[in-house]
Amino acid sequence: MRYDVEALRRDFPILDRTVYGKPLVYLDNTATSQTPRVVVEAIENMYFNHKANVHRGVFSISQEATDMMEATRGKVCSYINAASPSEIIFTRGTTEGINLVASSFGSFMENGDEIILTAMEHHANIVPWQLLGSRKRIGLRVVPVRPDGSLDLDQYRNLFSERTRLVAVCHVSNVLGTVNPIQEMVDYAHSMGVPVLVDGAQAVPHMTIDMQALDADFYAFSSHKMYGPAGVGILYGKERWLEKMPPYQGGGEMISHVSFKKTTYAELPFKFEAGTPDFVDIAAFSACLDYISAIGIDAIEAHERELLEWTTAEMEKIPGMRIFGTAPGKCAVISFLMGDAHHYDTGMLLDKLGIAVRTGHHCAQPLMEALGIEGTVRASFGLYNTKAEAEAFIAALHRIAPMLM
Ligand code: PMP
């Protein structure tokens, strides 16, 4: 089937917008992606027809809302091929998922224990471990990044010790686009008896994810980066860990029985879902998974790869262009600097031409330090970007180059 990008674009009303009188070219999909009409209609449907608190009411619409939320859980379970819906925990996003593991699984760790991270982690996969480390003396061992943006697996293996309690690693870098050899990393950690948390925020929007094949212990991602509503995330966790782990937050929904003497907790996954969940957006996330599945994640990936390859080749022709992250098989994320120009100036000039790119440290300051820079400009593609948009981006770079270099 032909990839009909023009037809897909009609599903995203925001793409018709202009900025400074120029058509919007949205190239910040790594930070958040746009949302198709069907998903917004699903939100509207929840508000207009089914809004009632979930898991509580005996009345019909409460049961409908509950069924819709739980249907999403089932759909996520099959989408990522988890073993059971009780391994799917709804969170506010990747950040909350990782904080949940740091706080709850982290309670098993002791002074002197170690966690292996990589130098390309997002702050969301660094700071929760530092917070844990401020309560206990936890050592963070960091896998360095090679000049092309890939990890050196020998260095990774060398970091294991008998105190290693967890590996916490991103599947795909939000700055470099590097797709880490996650299967090998999980297999090796397991051979050392160490569980693995994967930050999948940048992987799930671009590739097939199979929890049972990968065998990671935890895997966190966010709906808003996969064309879904903001405020919803998923934490996959292996049942055998989740059963053992203490609750993350206390409150309604997560209990079985409360008394002032003793409180018992709900079954999985509800033990980890204190308070009223964002059932409206969770229900709508189901429409988002249907939308992606109907196009096919492999077709999306192939489309984005074409844009990545063409755009990278064109950028390399611009004298003074510096691209960060050139590992083979990388995702459609291009971090760059134009000579010594400040990333912010480049981003501002591109915005005046209607092109939305991200500038700054991308919540990866340790990586910036390792690269010896303060920040980059980052262009990233999504399922609706076109060759014409890539051409407009390249034309804009040529136009601003003389002003910056
Ligand atoms: N990890 C990575 C690799 C990311 O790119 C992001 C978002 N930029 C996050 C974690 C955090 O995701 P969220 O803000 O949705 O919690």
Short mmCIF file of C-alpha atoms in Angstrom, two decimals, residues 70 73-78 80 82-90 234-243 266-273:
data_model
loop_
_atom_site.label_atom_id
_atom_site.label_comp_id
_atom_site.label_asym_id
_atom_site.label_seq_id
_atom_site.Cartn_x
_atom_site.Cartn_y
_atom_site.Cartn_z
CA GLU A 70 -9.70 -0.79 30.74
CA ARG A 73 -5.14 -1.12 28.96
CA GLY A 74 -5.92 -4.29 27.02
CA LYS A 75 -5.00 -2.59 23.76
CA VAL A 76 -1.67 -1.32 25.13
CA CYS A 77 -0.98 -4.84 26.38
CA SER A 78 -1.39 -6.30 22.90
CA ILE A 80 3.54 -3.94 23.13
CA ALA A 82 3.05 -7.70 27.29
CA ALA A 83 2.12 -10.95 29.01
CA SER A 84 -0.86 -9.50 30.86
CA PRO A 85 -2.83 -6.21 31.23
CA SER A 86 -1.90 -6.22 34.92
CA GLU A 87 1.64 -5.34 33.78
CA ILE A 88 0.39 -2.06 32.25
CA ILE A 89 0.34 0.88 34.67
CA PHE A 90 -1.06 4.22 33.60
CA ILE A 234 2.57 3.84 30.34
CA LEU A 235 4.86 1.95 32.62
CA TYR A 236 5.23 -1.68 31.69
CA GLY A 237 6.58 -3.76 34.56
CA LYS A 238 7.06 -7.49 34.91
CA GLU A 239 4.41 -8.89 37.15
CA ARG A 240 6.93 -10.63 39.39
CA TRP A 241 8.55 -7.27 40.23
CA LEU A 242 5.33 -5.30 40.50
CA GLU A 243 3.91 -7.90 42.91
CA ALA A 266 -5.33 -3.44 45.61
CA GLU A 267 -4.34 -6.05 43.05
CA LEU A 268 -2.13 -5.15 40.13
CA PRO A 269 -2.13 -2.84 38.30
CA PHE A 270 -4.34 -0.72 40.57
CA LYS A 271 -1.84 -0.88 43.42
CA PHE A 272 0.22 1.64 41.43
CA GLU A 273 -2.63 3.89 40.31
#
